[in-house]
Amino acid sequence: MGADFRAFRKMADALGEDAIFSALIDKAIEQASEEHPQTLCRLLNYRADFRLTRENDPKGSEADCRRAMDFGKTCPFPAYSACADRLYGIYVRDGRTEAACETRLSVLRRPESNGAWVAKHLFDAGASPETLETALRELRRKSATAGGSALRNLATTAQPEAIKILIALGRPAEAACEARTALSLALDSAWPRLSEYAARALKAEDGNAARAASFLEFVSEPLSEAKRKPSVRNPLAAFPRLRDSVRDAESDRLEQTPAPSSWREWLDRSSKLCWLDRPVDATEAAMTAFALCPMTENALAECARAATRPALAATRDETLAAAIVDWMLYGPAGKDSKMGTSDDLDAPLSALRAVLGGNAP
């Protein structure tokens, strides 16, 4: 039905037959049953768009959007999101700040939302500090309830929004810590953008660009075989572990949960510990995943990447990362499997904890 209406709308537009389209969709909505809200919500979304863009009827469009969104989770997310975007625009134009902000928050609360752009929308609407605090909690709850790849994806969508909100609330040190956890989770392709947010938080915290410039040097300095770690230390390492009410609750829940029974579950726990700003614990969980995973190249490589990610995010020290991998491959006896020889290995978690200093859990 959605495809049929889109095609009919295009033909009506081309022929200038708005009245025909309006009559058709009115009849379809009249006959649609609320027992099938997915179809009804899509139709209401089409009519809301038509009323706003072709009939210049914002009140009628608002009524259709509200009716569709009132179905809550049974309204398909694309229709819900489109109606919310439309309502947000109407409310901002009318100066209805509270309604505009609540509309954006309602989308953020949907599990399908990745949190992107929520900070800009709230800033543009003139959100109060209390509303920004609510958005911050919702963004963090998304990460708290996510796992695996979903959690890593949120590091590049939801967490930058949290960073921007924290800076706006006058809490740049907390924003820098939020950036630190995002960098420990994100894929390499997301590092440039997240690094920019981290630098922005450092500059806001200090009132000058010195530490921000040092951090950008830390993340961008080329490394070679002869030089396997940056010349400067990561300024983010100086901040204490990130603590907030959502993370504290998730940390407590994790401690009360039975130990994972599979290597995949240990990998998920490692990612969650990165988000909880517990890099040593995250490394240890990934090393446990490595011990349990199948002897396949893909599984071993995935666990090795997870085990070295916290160390590389915190230090970019490739020697330390290699030591973690060697420990997983050979254990304390080293490659020759004999203790007391020159290739014996030191426990890498101790080295990582020493590098992180008092911020390591």
GROMACS .gro file of C-alpha atoms in nm:
model
  361
    1MET     CA    1   0.000   0.000   0.000
    2GLY     CA    2   0.287   0.237   0.082
    3ALA     CA    3   0.445   0.187  -0.259
    4ASP     CA    4   0.106   0.235  -0.429
    5PHE     CA    5   0.047   0.564  -0.248
    6ARG     CA    6   0.393   0.694  -0.324
    7ALA     CA    7   0.343   0.617  -0.693
    8PHE     CA    8  -0.002   0.772  -0.694
    9ARG     CA    9   0.131   1.081  -0.517
   10LYS     CA   10   0.394   1.126  -0.788
   11MET     CA   11   0.131   1.098  -1.062
   12ALA     CA   12  -0.102   1.338  -0.881
   13ASP     CA   13   0.183   1.586  -0.839
   14ALA     CA   14   0.270   1.562  -1.207
   15LEU     CA   15  -0.092   1.618  -1.311
   16GLY     CA   16  -0.161   1.883  -1.047
   17GLU     CA   17  -0.448   1.670  -0.916
   18ASP     CA   18  -0.410   1.736  -0.544
   19ALA     CA   19  -0.783   1.699  -0.483
   20ILE     CA   20  -0.786   1.344  -0.620
   21PHE     CA   21  -0.495   1.238  -0.399
   22SER     CA   22  -0.652   1.407  -0.096
   23ALA     CA   23  -0.985   1.230  -0.149
   24LEU     CA   24  -0.816   0.896  -0.203
   25ILE     CA   25  -0.603   0.906   0.110
   26ASP     CA   26  -0.893   1.040   0.319
   27LYS     CA   27  -1.100   0.741   0.208
   28ALA     CA   28  -0.816   0.499   0.276
   29ILE     CA   29  -0.770   0.633   0.631
   30GLU     CA   30  -1.144   0.621   0.691
   31GLN     CA   31  -1.154   0.256   0.593
   32ALA     CA   32  -0.828   0.158   0.766
   33SER     CA   33  -0.869  -0.037   1.088
   34GLU     CA   34  -0.695   0.058   1.411
   35GLU     CA   35  -0.645  -0.315   1.457
   36HIS     CA   36  -0.374  -0.281   1.189
   37PRO     CA   37  -0.186   0.023   1.319
   38GLN     CA   38   0.116  -0.024   1.094
   39THR     CA   39  -0.089   0.042   0.780
   40LEU     CA   40  -0.290   0.319   0.942
   41CYS     CA   41   0.022   0.497   1.072
   42ARG     CA   42   0.183   0.491   0.729
   43LEU     CA   43  -0.130   0.642   0.576
   44LEU     CA   44  -0.148   0.909   0.844
   45ASN     CA   45   0.215   0.995   0.778
   46TYR     CA   46   0.147   1.034   0.403
   47ARG     CA   47  -0.152   1.258   0.470
   48ALA     CA   48   0.035   1.464   0.728
   49ASP     CA   49   0.306   1.536   0.474
   50PHE     CA   50   0.048   1.621   0.208
   51ARG     CA   51  -0.143   1.853   0.440
   52LEU     CA   52   0.172   2.040   0.540
   53THR     CA   53   0.348   2.066   0.205
   54ARG     CA   54   0.054   2.096  -0.039
   55GLU     CA   55  -0.245   2.217   0.159
   56ASN     CA   56  -0.060   2.451   0.397
   57ASP     CA   57  -0.252   2.298   0.686
   58PRO     CA   58  -0.010   2.265   0.980
   59LYS     CA   59  -0.290   2.197   1.228
   60GLY     CA   60  -0.426   1.911   1.018
   61SER     CA   61  -0.075   1.777   0.971
   62GLU     CA   62  -0.012   1.800   1.345
   63ALA     CA   63  -0.331   1.608   1.420
   64ASP     CA   64  -0.233   1.325   1.183
   65CYS     CA   65   0.119   1.309   1.325
   66ARG     CA   66  -0.006   1.299   1.682
   67ARG     CA   67  -0.259   1.030   1.600
   68ALA     CA   68   0.009   0.812   1.441
   69MET     CA   69   0.259   0.866   1.721
   70ASP     CA   70  -0.002   0.787   1.984
   71PHE     CA   71   0.019   0.424   1.872
   72GLY     CA   72   0.363   0.423   2.033
   73LYS     CA   73   0.584   0.124   1.959
   74THR     CA   74   0.326  -0.027   1.722
   75CYS     CA   75   0.377   0.268   1.488
   76PRO     CA   76   0.655   0.168   1.244
   77PHE     CA   77   0.970   0.359   1.330
   78PRO     CA   78   1.014   0.521   0.983
   79ALA     CA   79   0.660   0.664   1.005
   80TYR     CA   80   0.706   0.760   1.371
   81SER     CA   81   1.036   0.934   1.300
   82ALA     CA   82   0.896   1.119   0.997
   83CYS     CA   83   0.594   1.238   1.196
   84ALA     CA   84   0.822   1.351   1.480
   85ASP     CA   85   1.044   1.546   1.238
   86ARG     CA   86   0.737   1.717   1.098
   87LEU     CA   87   0.598   1.800   1.441
   88TYR     CA   88   0.934   1.929   1.559
   89GLY     CA   89   0.947   2.171   1.267
   90ILE     CA   90   0.592   2.292   1.336
   91TYR     CA   91   0.659   2.340   1.707
   92VAL     CA   92   0.988   2.525   1.655
   93ARG     CA   93   0.824   2.763   1.407
   94ASP     CA   94   0.543   2.825   1.659
   95GLY     CA   95   0.789   2.882   1.946
   96ARG     CA   96   0.658   2.580   2.136
   97THR     CA   97   0.991   2.483   2.288
   98GLU     CA   98   0.872   2.223   2.538
   99ALA     CA   99   0.661   2.040   2.279
  100ALA     CA  100   0.945   2.046   2.026
  101CYS     CA  101   1.191   1.901   2.277
  102GLU     CA  102   0.953   1.632   2.400
  103THR     CA  103   0.895   1.527   2.039
  104ARG     CA  104   1.270   1.476   1.989
  105LEU     CA  105   1.297   1.290   2.319
  106SER     CA  106   1.012   1.057   2.221
  107VAL     CA  107   1.212   0.950   1.915
  108LEU     CA  108   1.525   0.906   2.126
  109ARG     CA  109   1.335   0.673   2.358
  110ARG     CA  110   1.247   0.439   2.072
  111PRO     CA  111   1.488   0.141   2.069
  112GLU     CA  112   1.540   0.183   1.692
  113SER     CA  113   1.687   0.532   1.735
  114ASN     CA  114   2.066   0.564   1.727
  115GLY     CA  115   2.061   0.905   1.894
  116ALA     CA  116   2.211   1.096   1.604
  117TRP     CA  117   2.145   1.473   1.583
  118VAL     CA  118   1.947   1.491   1.906
  119ALA     CA  119   2.182   1.749   2.058
  120LYS     CA  120   2.153   1.987   1.763
  121HIS     CA  121   1.775   1.955   1.755
  122LEU     CA  122   1.748   2.029   2.128
  123PHE     CA  123   1.991   2.321   2.105
  124ASP     CA  124   1.801   2.467   1.808
  125ALA     CA  125   1.472   2.437   1.997
  126GLY     CA  126   1.616   2.620   2.301
  127ALA     CA  127   1.607   2.323   2.539
  128SER     CA  128   1.643   2.388   2.910
  129PRO     CA  129   1.929   2.235   3.113
  130GLU     CA  130   1.677   1.994   3.266
  131THR     CA  131   1.573   1.873   2.920
  132LEU     CA  132   1.937   1.831   2.820
  133GLU     CA  133   1.995   1.622   3.134
  134THR     CA  134   1.702   1.402   3.036
  135ALA     CA  135   1.845   1.355   2.687
  136LEU     CA  136   2.185   1.270   2.833
  137ARG     CA  137   2.033   0.997   3.051
  138GLU     CA  138   1.841   0.855   2.755
  139LEU     CA  139   2.154   0.849   2.539
  140ARG     CA  140   2.344   0.665   2.809
  141ARG     CA  141   2.060   0.420   2.866
  142LYS     CA  142   2.079   0.324   2.500
  143SER     CA  143   2.441   0.218   2.546
  144ALA     CA  144   2.367   0.051   2.879
  145THR     CA  145   2.107  -0.176   2.718
  146ALA     CA  146   2.304  -0.245   2.399
  147GLY     CA  147   2.572  -0.502   2.336
  148GLY     CA  148   2.824  -0.613   2.077
  149SER     CA  149   2.815  -0.433   1.744
  150ALA     CA  150   2.514  -0.224   1.851
  151LEU     CA  151   2.714  -0.080   2.139
  152ARG     CA  152   3.009  -0.004   1.911
  153ASN     CA  153   2.775   0.168   1.665
  154LEU     CA  154   2.637   0.386   1.943
  155ALA     CA  155   2.993   0.499   2.016
  156THR     CA  156   2.982   0.683   1.684
  157THR     CA  157   2.622   0.810   1.701
  158ALA     CA  158   2.489   0.845   2.057
  159GLN     CA  159   2.809   0.918   2.246
  160PRO     CA  160   2.909   1.223   2.037
  161GLU     CA  161   2.566   1.365   2.119
  162ALA     CA  162   2.631   1.303   2.489
  163ILE     CA  163   2.968   1.480   2.458
  164LYS     CA  164   2.808   1.786   2.299
  165ILE     CA  165   2.538   1.799   2.565
  166LEU     CA  166   2.792   1.769   2.847
  167ILE     CA  167   2.994   2.058   2.706
  168ALA     CA  168   2.676   2.267   2.678
  169LEU     CA  169   2.594   2.184   3.041
  170GLY     CA  170   2.936   2.312   3.150
  171ARG     CA  171   3.083   1.968   3.227
  172PRO     CA  172   3.371   1.940   2.980
  173ALA     CA  173   3.583   1.708   3.198
  174GLU     CA  174   3.297   1.456   3.198
  175ALA     CA  175   3.267   1.508   2.821
  176ALA     CA  176   3.636   1.422   2.782
  177CYS     CA  177   3.582   1.098   2.974
  178GLU     CA  178   3.279   1.018   2.758
  179ALA     CA  179   3.499   1.065   2.452
  180ARG     CA  180   3.760   0.835   2.603
  181THR     CA  181   3.510   0.549   2.637
  182ALA     CA  182   3.380   0.608   2.285
  183LEU     CA  183   3.733   0.589   2.142
  184SER     CA  184   3.791   0.258   2.320
  185LEU     CA  185   3.484   0.112   2.146
  186ALA     CA  186   3.478   0.271   1.803
  187LEU     CA  187   3.620   0.136   1.480
  188ASP     CA  188   3.931   0.304   1.342
  189SER     CA  189   3.723   0.483   1.077
  190ALA     CA  190   3.538   0.675   1.349
  191TRP     CA  191   3.851   0.792   1.531
  192PRO     CA  192   3.902   1.123   1.345
  193ARG     CA  193   3.552   1.248   1.428
  194LEU     CA  194   3.560   1.124   1.787
  195SER     CA  195   3.907   1.272   1.833
  196GLU     CA  196   3.770   1.610   1.729
  197TYR     CA  197   3.501   1.585   1.998
  198ALA     CA  198   3.760   1.483   2.257
  199ALA     CA  199   3.979   1.781   2.163
  200ARG     CA  200   3.677   2.010   2.186
  201ALA     CA  201   3.608   1.885   2.539
  202LEU     CA  202   3.970   1.937   2.644
  203LYS     CA  203   3.971   2.292   2.508
  204ALA     CA  204   3.645   2.370   2.688
  205GLU     CA  205   3.784   2.228   3.013
  206ASP     CA  206   4.110   2.426   2.998
  207GLY     CA  207   3.999   2.747   2.830
  208ASN     CA  208   4.295   2.713   2.594
  209ALA     CA  209   4.405   2.477   2.316
  210ALA     CA  210   4.727   2.337   2.469
  211ARG     CA  211   4.599   1.997   2.586
  212ALA     CA  212   4.363   1.969   2.290
  213ALA     CA  213   4.657   2.017   2.052
  214SER     CA  214   4.861   1.762   2.248
  215PHE     CA  215   4.579   1.510   2.218
  216LEU     CA  216   4.546   1.562   1.843
  217GLU     CA  217   4.922   1.509   1.816
  218PHE     CA  218   4.886   1.189   2.021
  219VAL     CA  219   4.621   1.045   1.787
  220SER     CA  220   4.780   1.156   1.460
  221GLU     CA  221   5.156   1.111   1.507
  222PRO     CA  222   5.282   0.855   1.251
  223LEU     CA  223   5.433   0.537   1.395
  224SER     CA  224   5.699   0.315   1.245
  225GLU     CA  225   5.884  -0.007   1.324
  226ALA     CA  226   6.146   0.197   1.506
  227LYS     CA  227   5.894   0.414   1.689
  228ARG     CA  228   5.593   0.213   1.801
  229LYS     CA  229   5.424   0.463   2.031
  230PRO     CA  230   5.360   0.839   2.017
  231SER     CA  231   5.604   1.089   2.165
  232VAL     CA  232   5.330   1.245   2.381
  233ARG     CA  233   5.108   1.082   2.640
  234ASN     CA  234   4.734   1.068   2.591
  235PRO     CA  235   4.593   1.367   2.787
  236LEU     CA  236   4.265   1.179   2.837
  237ALA     CA  237   4.448   0.932   3.060
  238ALA     CA  238   4.479   1.202   3.328
  239PHE     CA  239   4.104   1.206   3.393
  240PRO     CA  240   3.953   0.974   3.655
  241ARG     CA  241   3.722   0.690   3.565
  242LEU     CA  242   3.387   0.809   3.431
  243ARG     CA  243   3.105   0.761   3.681
  244ASP     CA  244   2.739   0.850   3.634
  245SER     CA  245   2.410   0.709   3.758
  246VAL     CA  246   2.342   0.505   3.443
  247ARG     CA  247   2.690   0.354   3.436
  248ASP     CA  248   2.685   0.282   3.808
  249ALA     CA  249   2.356   0.093   3.773
  250GLU     CA  250   2.485  -0.103   3.472
  251SER     CA  251   2.811  -0.184   3.651
  252ASP     CA  252   2.616  -0.318   3.949
  253ARG     CA  253   2.396  -0.524   3.720
  254LEU     CA  254   2.698  -0.667   3.542
  255GLU     CA  255   2.862  -0.767   3.870
  256GLN     CA  256   2.546  -0.952   3.974
  257THR     CA  257   2.516  -1.134   3.641
  258PRO     CA  258   2.662  -1.486   3.621
  259ALA     CA  259   2.990  -1.516   3.433
  260PRO     CA  260   2.946  -1.561   3.057
  261SER     CA  261   2.941  -1.918   2.929
  262SER     CA  262   3.061  -1.856   2.574
  263TRP     CA  263   3.339  -1.663   2.407
  264ARG     CA  264   3.085  -1.441   2.229
  265GLU     CA  265   2.932  -1.342   2.561
  266TRP     CA  266   3.279  -1.262   2.697
  267LEU     CA  267   3.339  -1.037   2.396
  268ASP     CA  268   3.012  -0.857   2.463
  269ARG     CA  269   3.114  -0.814   2.825
  270SER     CA  270   3.448  -0.671   2.711
  271SER     CA  271   3.270  -0.409   2.500
  272LYS     CA  272   3.041  -0.316   2.788
  273LEU     CA  273   3.341  -0.281   3.021
  274CYS     CA  274   3.499  -0.042   2.769
  275TRP     CA  275   3.184   0.168   2.784
  276LEU     CA  276   3.198   0.151   3.165
  277ASP     CA  277   3.549   0.302   3.143
  278ARG     CA  278   3.713  -0.011   3.284
  279PRO     CA  279   3.985  -0.079   3.024
  280VAL     CA  280   4.187  -0.334   3.224
  281ASP     CA  281   3.874  -0.537   3.302
  282ALA     CA  282   3.771  -0.510   2.937
  283THR     CA  283   4.109  -0.645   2.825
  284GLU     CA  284   4.086  -0.933   3.070
  285ALA     CA  285   3.736  -1.024   2.947
  286ALA     CA  286   3.856  -1.027   2.585
  287MET     CA  287   4.151  -1.247   2.683
  288THR     CA  288   3.904  -1.492   2.839
  289ALA     CA  289   3.708  -1.486   2.512
  290PHE     CA  290   4.032  -1.569   2.330
  291ALA     CA  291   4.089  -1.867   2.559
  292LEU     CA  292   3.741  -2.003   2.483
  293CYS     CA  293   3.698  -1.922   2.113
  294PRO     CA  294   3.732  -2.175   1.828
  295MET     CA  295   4.072  -2.225   1.669
  296THR     CA  296   3.967  -2.040   1.356
  297GLU     CA  297   4.145  -1.741   1.210
  298ASN     CA  298   3.844  -1.513   1.224
  299ALA     CA  299   3.752  -1.592   1.585
  300LEU     CA  300   4.111  -1.562   1.708
  301ALA     CA  301   4.160  -1.231   1.525
  302GLU     CA  302   3.833  -1.088   1.658
  303CYS     CA  303   3.928  -1.171   2.016
  304ALA     CA  304   4.280  -1.034   1.967
  305ARG     CA  305   4.140  -0.706   1.834
  306ALA     CA  306   3.908  -0.677   2.133
  307ALA     CA  307   4.192  -0.753   2.376
  308THR     CA  308   4.423  -0.489   2.230
  309ARG     CA  309   4.161  -0.219   2.164
  310PRO     CA  310   4.161  -0.067   2.518
  311ALA     CA  311   4.541  -0.052   2.529
  312LEU     CA  312   4.571   0.102   2.184
  313ALA     CA  313   4.294   0.354   2.254
  314ALA     CA  314   4.464   0.463   2.576
  315THR     CA  315   4.828   0.456   2.465
  316ARG     CA  316   4.867   0.381   2.092
  317ASP     CA  317   5.158   0.168   2.218
  318GLU     CA  318   5.195  -0.109   1.961
  319THR     CA  319   5.458  -0.280   2.175
  320LEU     CA  320   5.209  -0.314   2.460
  321ALA     CA  321   4.943  -0.444   2.221
  322ALA     CA  322   5.190  -0.699   2.082
  323ALA     CA  323   5.271  -0.810   2.437
  324ILE     CA  324   4.903  -0.878   2.501
  325VAL     CA  325   4.879  -1.088   2.185
  326ASP     CA  326   5.199  -1.278   2.267
  327TRP     CA  327   5.070  -1.357   2.615
  328MET     CA  328   4.748  -1.501   2.469
  329LEU     CA  329   4.943  -1.705   2.214
  330TYR     CA  330   5.229  -1.837   2.429
  331GLY     CA  331   5.163  -1.766   2.797
  332PRO     CA  332   5.433  -1.669   3.050
  333ALA     CA  333   5.687  -1.916   2.911
  334GLY     CA  334   5.700  -1.737   2.575
  335LYS     CA  335   5.740  -1.886   2.232
  336ASP     CA  336   5.985  -2.160   2.336
  337SER     CA  337   5.741  -2.288   2.605
  338LYS     CA  338   6.025  -2.297   2.863
  339MET     CA  339   6.030  -2.090   3.179
  340GLY     CA  340   6.353  -1.921   3.278
  341THR     CA  341   6.462  -1.837   2.925
  342SER     CA  342   6.509  -1.504   2.752
  343ASP     CA  343   6.167  -1.499   2.590
  344ASP     CA  344   5.966  -1.532   2.913
  345LEU     CA  345   5.679  -1.285   2.922
  346ASP     CA  346   5.547  -1.052   3.191
  347ALA     CA  347   5.173  -1.035   3.255
  348PRO     CA  348   5.045  -0.761   3.019
  349LEU     CA  349   4.757  -0.658   3.245
  350SER     CA  350   5.007  -0.538   3.503
  351ALA     CA  351   5.182  -0.332   3.236
  352LEU     CA  352   4.853  -0.185   3.116
  353ARG     CA  353   4.751  -0.099   3.472
  354ALA     CA  354   5.088   0.067   3.530
  355VAL     CA  355   5.050   0.277   3.215
  356LEU     CA  356   4.702   0.391   3.310
  357GLY     CA  357   4.805   0.466   3.666
  358GLY     CA  358   4.538   0.545   3.921
  359ASN     CA  359   4.260   0.554   3.659
  360ALA     CA  360   4.271   0.178   3.600
  361PRO     CA  361   3.998  -0.020   3.783
   0.00000   0.00000   0.00000
